[in-house]
XYZ file of C-alpha atoms in Angstrom:
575
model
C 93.741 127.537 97.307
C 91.080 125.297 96.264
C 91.153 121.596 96.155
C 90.195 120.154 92.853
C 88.471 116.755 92.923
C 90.981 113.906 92.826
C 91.112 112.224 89.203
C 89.996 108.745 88.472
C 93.296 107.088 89.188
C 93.568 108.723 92.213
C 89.786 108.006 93.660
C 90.581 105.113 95.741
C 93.129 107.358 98.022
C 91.258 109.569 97.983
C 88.436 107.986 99.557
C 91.268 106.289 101.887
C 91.741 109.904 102.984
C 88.245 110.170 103.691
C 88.047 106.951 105.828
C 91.081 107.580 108.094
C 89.639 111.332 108.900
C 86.570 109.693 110.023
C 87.557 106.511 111.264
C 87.877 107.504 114.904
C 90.033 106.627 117.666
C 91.373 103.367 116.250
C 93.097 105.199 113.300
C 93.632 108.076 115.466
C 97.012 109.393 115.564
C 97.050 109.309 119.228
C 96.210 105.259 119.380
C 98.691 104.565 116.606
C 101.859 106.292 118.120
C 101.079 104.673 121.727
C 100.118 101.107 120.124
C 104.137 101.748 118.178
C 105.379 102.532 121.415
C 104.105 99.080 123.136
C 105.712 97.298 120.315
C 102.357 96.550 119.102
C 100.525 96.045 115.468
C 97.614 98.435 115.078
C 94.785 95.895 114.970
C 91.707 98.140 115.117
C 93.222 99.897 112.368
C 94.171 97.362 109.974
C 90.407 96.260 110.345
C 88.949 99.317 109.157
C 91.097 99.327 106.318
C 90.696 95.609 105.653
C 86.730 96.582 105.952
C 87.024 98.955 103.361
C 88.547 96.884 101.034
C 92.197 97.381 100.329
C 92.910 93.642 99.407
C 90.522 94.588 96.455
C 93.171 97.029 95.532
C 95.212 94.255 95.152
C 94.158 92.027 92.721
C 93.612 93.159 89.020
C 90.123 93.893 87.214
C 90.228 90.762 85.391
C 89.873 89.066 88.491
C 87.599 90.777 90.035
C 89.351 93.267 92.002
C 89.662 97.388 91.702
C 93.484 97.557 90.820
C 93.842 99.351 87.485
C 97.238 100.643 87.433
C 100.329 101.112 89.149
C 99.232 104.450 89.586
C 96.814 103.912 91.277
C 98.594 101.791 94.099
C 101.275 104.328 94.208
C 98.402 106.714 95.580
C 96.470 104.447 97.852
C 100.175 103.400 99.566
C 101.107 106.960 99.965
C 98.134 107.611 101.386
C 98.026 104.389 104.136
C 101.538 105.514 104.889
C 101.144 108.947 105.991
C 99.030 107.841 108.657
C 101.227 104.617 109.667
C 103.854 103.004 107.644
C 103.053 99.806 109.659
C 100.094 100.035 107.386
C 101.512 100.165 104.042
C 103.886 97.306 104.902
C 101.053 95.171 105.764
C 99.839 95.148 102.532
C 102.807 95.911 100.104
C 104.305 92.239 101.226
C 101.259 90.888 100.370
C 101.546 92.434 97.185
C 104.802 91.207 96.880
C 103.694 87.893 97.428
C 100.714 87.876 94.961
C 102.538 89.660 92.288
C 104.130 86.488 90.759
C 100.726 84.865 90.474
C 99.875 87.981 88.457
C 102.442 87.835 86.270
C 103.604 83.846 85.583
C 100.500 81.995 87.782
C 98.242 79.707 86.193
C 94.503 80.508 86.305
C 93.145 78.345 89.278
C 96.214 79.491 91.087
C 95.056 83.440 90.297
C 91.831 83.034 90.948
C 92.566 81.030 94.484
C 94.534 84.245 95.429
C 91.762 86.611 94.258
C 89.456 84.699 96.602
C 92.013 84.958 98.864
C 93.125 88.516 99.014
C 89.491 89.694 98.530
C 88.476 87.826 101.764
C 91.027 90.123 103.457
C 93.834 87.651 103.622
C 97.600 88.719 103.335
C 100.618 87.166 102.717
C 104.305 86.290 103.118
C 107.626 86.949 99.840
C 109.392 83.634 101.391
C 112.555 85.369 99.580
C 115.152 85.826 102.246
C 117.416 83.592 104.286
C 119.615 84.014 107.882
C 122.714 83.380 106.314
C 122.046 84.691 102.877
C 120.019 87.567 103.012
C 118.092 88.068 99.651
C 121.498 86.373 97.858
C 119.234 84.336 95.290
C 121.847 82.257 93.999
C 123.310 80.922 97.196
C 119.434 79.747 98.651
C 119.982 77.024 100.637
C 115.868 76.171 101.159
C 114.894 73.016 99.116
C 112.086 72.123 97.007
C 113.262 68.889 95.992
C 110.741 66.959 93.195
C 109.123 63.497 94.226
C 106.634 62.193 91.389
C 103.473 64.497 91.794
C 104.729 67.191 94.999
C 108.327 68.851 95.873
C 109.055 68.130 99.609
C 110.367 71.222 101.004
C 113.403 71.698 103.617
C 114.931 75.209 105.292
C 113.814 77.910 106.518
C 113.035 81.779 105.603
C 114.079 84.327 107.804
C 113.233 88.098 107.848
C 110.431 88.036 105.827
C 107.142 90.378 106.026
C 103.584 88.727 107.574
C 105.052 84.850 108.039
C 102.926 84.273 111.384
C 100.089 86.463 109.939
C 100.068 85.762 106.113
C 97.729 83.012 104.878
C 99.565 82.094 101.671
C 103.323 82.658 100.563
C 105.556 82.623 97.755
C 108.097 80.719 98.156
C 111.600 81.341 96.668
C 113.298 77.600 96.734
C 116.715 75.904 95.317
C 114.858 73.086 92.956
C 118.162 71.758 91.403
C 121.723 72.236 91.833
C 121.747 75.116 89.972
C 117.904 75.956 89.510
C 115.142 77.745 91.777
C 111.395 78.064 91.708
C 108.343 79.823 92.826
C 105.906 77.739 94.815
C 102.404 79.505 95.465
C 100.746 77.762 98.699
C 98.138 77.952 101.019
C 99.186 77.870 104.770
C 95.632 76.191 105.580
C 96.688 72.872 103.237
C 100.223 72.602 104.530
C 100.361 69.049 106.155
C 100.703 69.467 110.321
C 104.199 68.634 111.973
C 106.362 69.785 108.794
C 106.192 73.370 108.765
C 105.984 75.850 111.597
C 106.586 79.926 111.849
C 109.213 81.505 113.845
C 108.723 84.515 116.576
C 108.444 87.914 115.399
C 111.755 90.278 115.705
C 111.843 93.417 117.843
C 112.457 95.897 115.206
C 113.780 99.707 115.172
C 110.716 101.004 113.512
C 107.489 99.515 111.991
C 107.143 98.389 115.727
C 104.752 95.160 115.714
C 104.998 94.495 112.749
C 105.337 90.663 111.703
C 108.619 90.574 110.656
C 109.613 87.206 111.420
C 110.654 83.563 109.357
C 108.703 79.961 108.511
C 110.684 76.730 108.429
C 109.983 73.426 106.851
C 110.935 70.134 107.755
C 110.181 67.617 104.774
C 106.910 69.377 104.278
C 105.433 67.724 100.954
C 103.295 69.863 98.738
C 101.528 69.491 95.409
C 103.556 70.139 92.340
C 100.786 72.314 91.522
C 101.954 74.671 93.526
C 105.069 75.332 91.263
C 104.715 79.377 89.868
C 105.345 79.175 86.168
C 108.425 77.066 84.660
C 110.163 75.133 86.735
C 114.229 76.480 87.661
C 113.104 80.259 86.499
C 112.703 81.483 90.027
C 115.889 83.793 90.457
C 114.516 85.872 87.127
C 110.996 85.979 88.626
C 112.148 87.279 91.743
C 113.992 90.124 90.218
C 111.275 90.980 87.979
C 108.658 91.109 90.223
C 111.029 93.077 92.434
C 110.966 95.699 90.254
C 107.237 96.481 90.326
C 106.961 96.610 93.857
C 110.358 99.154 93.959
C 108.219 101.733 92.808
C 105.432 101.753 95.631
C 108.026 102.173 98.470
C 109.413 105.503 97.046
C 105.257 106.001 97.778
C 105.718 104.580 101.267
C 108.679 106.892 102.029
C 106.900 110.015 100.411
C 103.860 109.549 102.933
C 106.221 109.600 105.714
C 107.797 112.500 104.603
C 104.782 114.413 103.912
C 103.553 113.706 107.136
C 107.051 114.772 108.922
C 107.176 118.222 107.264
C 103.412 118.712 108.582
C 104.470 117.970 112.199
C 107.586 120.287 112.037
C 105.738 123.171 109.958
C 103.101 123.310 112.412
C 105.417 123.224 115.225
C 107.618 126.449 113.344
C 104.786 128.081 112.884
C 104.127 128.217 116.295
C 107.218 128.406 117.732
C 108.131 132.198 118.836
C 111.623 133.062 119.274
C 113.384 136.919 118.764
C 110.099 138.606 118.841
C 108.761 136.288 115.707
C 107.787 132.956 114.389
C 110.691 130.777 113.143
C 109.427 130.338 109.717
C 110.846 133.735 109.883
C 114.528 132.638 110.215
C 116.151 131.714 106.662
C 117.648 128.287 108.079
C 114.387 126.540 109.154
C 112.557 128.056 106.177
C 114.858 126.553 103.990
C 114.783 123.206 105.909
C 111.179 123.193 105.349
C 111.271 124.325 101.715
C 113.422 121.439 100.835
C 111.667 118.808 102.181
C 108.889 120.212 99.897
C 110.622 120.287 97.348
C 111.987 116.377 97.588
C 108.568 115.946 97.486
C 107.516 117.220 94.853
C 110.417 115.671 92.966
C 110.196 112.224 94.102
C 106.386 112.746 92.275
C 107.910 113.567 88.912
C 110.797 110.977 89.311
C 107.857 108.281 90.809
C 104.941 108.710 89.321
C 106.135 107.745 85.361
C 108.346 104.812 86.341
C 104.242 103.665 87.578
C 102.822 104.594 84.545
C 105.883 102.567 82.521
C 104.925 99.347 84.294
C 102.052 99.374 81.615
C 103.668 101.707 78.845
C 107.033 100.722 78.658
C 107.768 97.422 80.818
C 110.668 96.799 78.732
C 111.899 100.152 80.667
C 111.171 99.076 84.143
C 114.244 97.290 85.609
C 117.021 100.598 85.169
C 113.749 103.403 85.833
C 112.625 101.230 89.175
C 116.240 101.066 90.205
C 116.647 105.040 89.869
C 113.088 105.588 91.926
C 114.160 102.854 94.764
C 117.157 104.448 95.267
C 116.746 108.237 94.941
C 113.487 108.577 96.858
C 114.052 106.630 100.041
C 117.373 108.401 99.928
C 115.728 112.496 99.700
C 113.171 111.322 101.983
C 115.039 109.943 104.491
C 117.770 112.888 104.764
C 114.889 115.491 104.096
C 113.356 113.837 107.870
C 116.586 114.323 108.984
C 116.586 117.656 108.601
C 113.093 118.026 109.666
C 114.325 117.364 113.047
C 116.803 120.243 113.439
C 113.810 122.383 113.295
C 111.796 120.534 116.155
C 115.619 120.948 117.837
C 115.377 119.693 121.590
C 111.189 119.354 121.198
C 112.356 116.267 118.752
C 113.642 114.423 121.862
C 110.143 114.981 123.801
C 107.610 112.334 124.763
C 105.310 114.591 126.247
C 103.248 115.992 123.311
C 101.927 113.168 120.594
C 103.163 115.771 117.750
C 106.802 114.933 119.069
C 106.173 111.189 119.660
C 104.390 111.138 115.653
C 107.460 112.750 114.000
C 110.297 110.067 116.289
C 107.689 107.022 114.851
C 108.150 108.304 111.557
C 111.848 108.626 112.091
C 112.308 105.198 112.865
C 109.698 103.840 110.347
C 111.134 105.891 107.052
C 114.582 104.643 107.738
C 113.669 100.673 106.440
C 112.477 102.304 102.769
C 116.175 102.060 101.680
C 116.276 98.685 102.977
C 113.078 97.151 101.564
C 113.105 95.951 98.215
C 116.845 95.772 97.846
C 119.009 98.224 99.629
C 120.537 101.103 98.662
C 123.585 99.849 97.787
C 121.903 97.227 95.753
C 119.996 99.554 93.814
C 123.557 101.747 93.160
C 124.835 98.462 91.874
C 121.608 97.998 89.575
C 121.772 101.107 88.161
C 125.528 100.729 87.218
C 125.102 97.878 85.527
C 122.938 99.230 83.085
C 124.601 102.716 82.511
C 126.885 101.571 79.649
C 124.106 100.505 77.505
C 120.933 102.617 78.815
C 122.996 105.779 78.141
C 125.018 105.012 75.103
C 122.479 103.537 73.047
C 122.327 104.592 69.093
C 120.115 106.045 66.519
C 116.697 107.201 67.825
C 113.168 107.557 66.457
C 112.733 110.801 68.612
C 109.190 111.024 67.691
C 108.613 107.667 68.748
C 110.428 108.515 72.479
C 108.183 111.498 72.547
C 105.215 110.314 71.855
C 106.385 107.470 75.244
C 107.382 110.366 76.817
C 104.397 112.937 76.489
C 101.925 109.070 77.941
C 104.476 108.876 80.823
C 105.011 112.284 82.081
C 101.440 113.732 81.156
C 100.458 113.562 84.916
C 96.636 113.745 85.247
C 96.078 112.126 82.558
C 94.682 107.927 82.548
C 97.712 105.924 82.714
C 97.183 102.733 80.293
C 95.855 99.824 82.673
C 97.665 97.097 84.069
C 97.717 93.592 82.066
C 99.963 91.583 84.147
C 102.455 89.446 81.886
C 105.655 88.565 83.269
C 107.167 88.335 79.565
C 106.776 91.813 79.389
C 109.363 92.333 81.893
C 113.128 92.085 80.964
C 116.134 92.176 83.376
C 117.931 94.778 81.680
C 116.842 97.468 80.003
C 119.500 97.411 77.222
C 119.893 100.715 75.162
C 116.387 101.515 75.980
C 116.153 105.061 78.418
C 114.144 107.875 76.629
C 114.642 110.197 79.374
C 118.290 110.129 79.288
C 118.692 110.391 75.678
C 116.020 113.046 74.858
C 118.201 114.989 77.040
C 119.690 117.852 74.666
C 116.466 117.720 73.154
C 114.031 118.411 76.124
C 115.922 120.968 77.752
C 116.140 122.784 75.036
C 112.118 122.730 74.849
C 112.421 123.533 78.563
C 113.737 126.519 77.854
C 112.167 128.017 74.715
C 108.795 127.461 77.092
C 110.141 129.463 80.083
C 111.204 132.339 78.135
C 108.410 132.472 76.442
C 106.731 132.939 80.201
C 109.099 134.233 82.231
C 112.242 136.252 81.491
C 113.892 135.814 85.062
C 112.719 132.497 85.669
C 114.311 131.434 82.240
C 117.666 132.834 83.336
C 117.807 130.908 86.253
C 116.989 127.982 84.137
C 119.885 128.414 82.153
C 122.198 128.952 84.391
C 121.070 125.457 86.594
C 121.419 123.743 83.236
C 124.540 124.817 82.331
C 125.737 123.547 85.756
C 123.444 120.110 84.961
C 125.177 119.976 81.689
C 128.105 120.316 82.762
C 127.459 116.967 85.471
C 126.144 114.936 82.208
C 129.153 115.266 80.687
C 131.075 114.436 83.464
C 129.527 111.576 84.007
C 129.342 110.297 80.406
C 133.214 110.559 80.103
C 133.281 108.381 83.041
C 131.164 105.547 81.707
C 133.616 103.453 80.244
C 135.432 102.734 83.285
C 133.412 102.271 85.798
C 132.877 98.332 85.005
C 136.131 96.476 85.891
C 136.181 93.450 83.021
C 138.858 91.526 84.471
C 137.548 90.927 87.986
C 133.865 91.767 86.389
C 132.719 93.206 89.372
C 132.076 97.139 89.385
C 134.556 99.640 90.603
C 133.704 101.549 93.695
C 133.242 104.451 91.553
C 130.600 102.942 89.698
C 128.167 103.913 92.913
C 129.132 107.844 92.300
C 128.128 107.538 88.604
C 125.027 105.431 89.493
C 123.611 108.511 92.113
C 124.735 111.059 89.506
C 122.912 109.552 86.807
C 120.141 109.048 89.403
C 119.784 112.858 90.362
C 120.096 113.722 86.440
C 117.330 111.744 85.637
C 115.411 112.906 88.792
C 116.239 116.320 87.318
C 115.069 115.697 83.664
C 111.936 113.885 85.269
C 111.043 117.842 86.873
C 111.259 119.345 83.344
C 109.781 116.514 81.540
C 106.802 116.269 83.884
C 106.377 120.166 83.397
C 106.363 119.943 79.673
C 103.858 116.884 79.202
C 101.651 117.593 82.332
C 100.963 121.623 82.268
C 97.255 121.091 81.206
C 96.831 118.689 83.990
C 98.289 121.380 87.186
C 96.474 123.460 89.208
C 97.545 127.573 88.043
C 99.973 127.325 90.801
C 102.445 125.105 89.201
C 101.613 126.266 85.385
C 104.423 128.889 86.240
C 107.426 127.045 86.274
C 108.647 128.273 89.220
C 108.589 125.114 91.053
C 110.408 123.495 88.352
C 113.669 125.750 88.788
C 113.263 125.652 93.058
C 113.683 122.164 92.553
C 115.981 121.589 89.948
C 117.930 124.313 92.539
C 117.455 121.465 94.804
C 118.688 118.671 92.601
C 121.692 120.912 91.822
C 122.450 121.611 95.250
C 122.371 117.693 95.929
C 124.931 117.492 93.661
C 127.035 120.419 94.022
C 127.150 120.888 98.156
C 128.869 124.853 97.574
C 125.921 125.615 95.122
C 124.297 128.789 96.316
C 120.364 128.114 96.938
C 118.230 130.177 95.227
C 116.946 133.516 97.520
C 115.008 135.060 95.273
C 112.210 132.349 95.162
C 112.968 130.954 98.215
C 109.547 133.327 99.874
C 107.340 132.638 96.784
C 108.249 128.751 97.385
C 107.573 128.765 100.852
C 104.378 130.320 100.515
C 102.918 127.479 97.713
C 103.712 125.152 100.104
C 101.874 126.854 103.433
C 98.732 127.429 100.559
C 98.766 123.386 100.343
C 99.152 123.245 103.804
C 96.718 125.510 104.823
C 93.572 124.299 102.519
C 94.044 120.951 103.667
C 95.733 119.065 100.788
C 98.621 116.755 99.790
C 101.780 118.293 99.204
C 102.037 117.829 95.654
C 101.458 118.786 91.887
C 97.903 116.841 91.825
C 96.521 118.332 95.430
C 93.346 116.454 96.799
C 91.893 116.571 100.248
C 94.239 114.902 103.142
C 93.358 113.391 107.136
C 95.250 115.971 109.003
């Protein structure tokens, strides 16, 4: 298989790629996993990064920066992460931090950052509390106003880069009922009012500074305020859902990394006269994971591109990608593991020592950003309206679609403008209601190609259909009006809608993006393996799929193999 040169949007990780293969020891594998093991933060590494510039990748064109599009930062996280979560963490609270500037900021307080984040600096999302978690309404810090400053009083807790991060974002109760955004500077902070609290021993992500700032009457300018005063809990929720999308990129470097480790270790591994990879149990372990991979790229990758398309769309579609992805990733690690078996519990080799680091870093992508119950909750909310909706200009949804899903293609660039962003996304959800429409497109293309492959088809979408129904009759009562809080069944709708809309993200992506694949995927066989997957996710009796299972495997050793990412756009990867 050759490796086609990476496309514009996907340059920058590329060239990440490039720098971590030739970095050296620092951003070795071997220095990383013992520097995780000694609860410490990869230093040398972060400065070779920092060196090269990722801040830049941070701050938009219009400021001076390299960040383009959402896109983009999807691939450049992916990429950090499959070498060391700790990484991608780093700089994706950062970004959380300097993404309301972006969107609500005023321009000395965007161009202060750009300085800021361009010099190397990161920073702290002052969001969540001991007591409250990331509960917005019931913030108990204080910004309370005095003539030209707010004097601020609390503390955060639990919150990314607080000892390390030059500026914050601060999340603060301004009014009894009210909360704001403050943007400041750590440097201007008056002494003897504000200090930072000890770092946390953590599970995974092992030196990393996750730890908490308090404040003690600490007056700052009213400058500082982020946009209009007492519209901080909407700010935090929309700028939450921007920064969803780059941890199902954090979780899918992780797992791409993982199914390396235990492929290589399969393929080595001898037992009965032959390799394992040879036993239909651990080749199907592997071909999953591969699979959720190549999924959580079609469900991923256009909720990015919708942050400049569609931003209306944003708050259901980020939802959807912050809770499926973690989730697949996560449990396809899990499985990883039975095939390293007892070698899993081994310190003795660094392959072993890698995969238990990525173990315990993967498992805080379902926490990040919201949890996964949160996330259930969001996408429940929304159901009633995103999937009922009314008439439809279908060629209008197309035409969104076909910008969306045409992978390889330039996404639109990023403009940030926090009035594009809306906290619901109301009857708006192409996806979901082009359903009948694209799968029926789905299938004219297959049979036009492939005669057996376009049975198979059918017969996964007749059991797919048969789960949108299901869930559609269930919609009305899955919100509880009296108590107005949503019924525990709400969650099983929420993941079944979730998978669905994984699913039609497969077929979609295969429609709008053939021109853009590499002749390995132009086939369509990938798309029934994993909508074989998606089934199987939701029907645990479902039979898997033999007869591809070989040709599946294979793809996936070719990718392997030559070098390259596992995934529909392959470019060149650090092994």
């Amino acid at each position: 298989m050759t490796v086609a040169e990476p496309l514009a949007t996907y340059a920058a990780a590329a060239d990440l790629e490039r720098l971590i293969a030739q970095a050296g020891a620092p951003m070795s594998v071997d220095a990383l996993v013992e520097a995780d093991e000694q609860d410490r933060f990869p230093d040398a590494a972060l400065a070779i990064v920092r060196d090269w510039g990722f801040g830049d990748l941070l701050v938009p064109r219009d400021q001076g920066g390299r960040l383009v599009s959402y896109e983009q930062l999807f691939a450049a996280f992916r990429a950090l992460s499959r070498r060391d979560a700790r990484l991608a963490v780093y700089y994706g609270s950062t970004l959380l931090a300097a993404n309301p500037v972006w969107l609500w900021g005023d321009e000395a307080q965007r161009r202060r950052l750009a300085h800021m984040l361009r010099a190397g600096a990161c920073g702290t999302f002052a969001m969540s509390e001991a007591d409250h978690g990331s509960d917005l309404i019931n913030c108990e810090m204080r910004a309370r106003r005095e003539g030209d400053h707010f004097v601020l009083h609390g503390t955060k807790w639990l919150v990314g880069n607080a000892n390390r991060g030059s500026f914050l974002t601060l999340y603060a109760r301004t009014g009894s009922h009210a909360f704001s955004l403050l943007f400041l500077d750590k440097a201007a902070l008056p002494e003897g009012r504000w200090e930072p609290l000890d770092s946390v021993r953590t599970l995974g992500l092992r030196g990393h500074d996750l730890s908490g700032i308090t404040f003690s009457d600490c007056p700052v300018p009213a400058e500082a305020l982020v946009g209009r005063e007492g519209s901080g809990a909407a700010k935090v929720l929309k700028t939450l859902q921007l920064t969803r999308t780059l941890i199902g990129g954090l979780a899918m470097g992780g797992l791409d990394t993982a199914l390396r480790i235990a492929l290589r270790h399969a393929q080595g591994r001898v037992l009965y006269g032959a390799p394992i990879t040879e036993i239909s149990v651990i080749r199907g372990v592997l071909l999953d994971a591969y699979l959720d991979l190549l999924i959580g790229e079609c469900t991923t990758i256009p909720v990015t591109r919708a942050i400049s398309a569609a931003p209306g769309r944003v708050s259901l579609w980020s939802a959807i990608v912050k809770y499926l992805v973690p989730v697949i990733c996560e449990e396809a690690v899990a499985s990883l593991a039975t095939v390293l078996s007892a070698r899993r519990y081994l310190r003795s080799e660094t392959d072993y020592r890698h995969f238990q680091k990525i173990e315990r870093d993967i498992s805080i992508a379902g926490i990040f950003e919201g949890t996964t119950q949160v996330n259930l909750a969001g996408i429940a909310a929304q159901l009633p309206q995103a999937v009922g909706g009314g008439e439809r200009d279908h060629d209008r949804d197309d035409e969104l679609l076909r910008h969306l899903f045409a992978l390889g293609s330039q996404p639109r660039p990023w403009l940030p403008a926090g009035s594009d962003l809306r906290l619901t996304n109301g009857a708006d959800d192409e996806l979901t209601a082009g359903w009948p429409r694209y799968t029926k497109s789905v299938v004219e293309l297959m049979e036009a190609r492939d005669s057996a492959l376009a049975g198979e088809l059918k017969a996964l979408l007749d059991q797919l259909d048969q789960t949108r129904a299901r869930m559609l009759k269930d919609l009305p009562a899955i919100t509880d009006n009296r108590s107005r809080r949503l019924r525990a069944h709400a969650f099983t709708v929420a993941r079944t809608n979730a998978l669905l809309h994984a699913a039609g993200s497969v077929m979609v992506t295969w429609l709008y993006a053939e021109d853009g694949l590499s002749e390995e995927f132009r086939d369509g066989m990938w798309v029934v393996l994993c909508l074989d997957r998606i089934v199987r996710r939701l029907q645990t009796d479902h039979a898997r799929n033999e007869r591809l299972m070989t040709a599946g495997f294979e793809l996936m050793c070719r990718q392997a193999e030559a070098g390259e990412l596992f995934s529909l756009m392959p470019m060149p990867v650090a092994e």
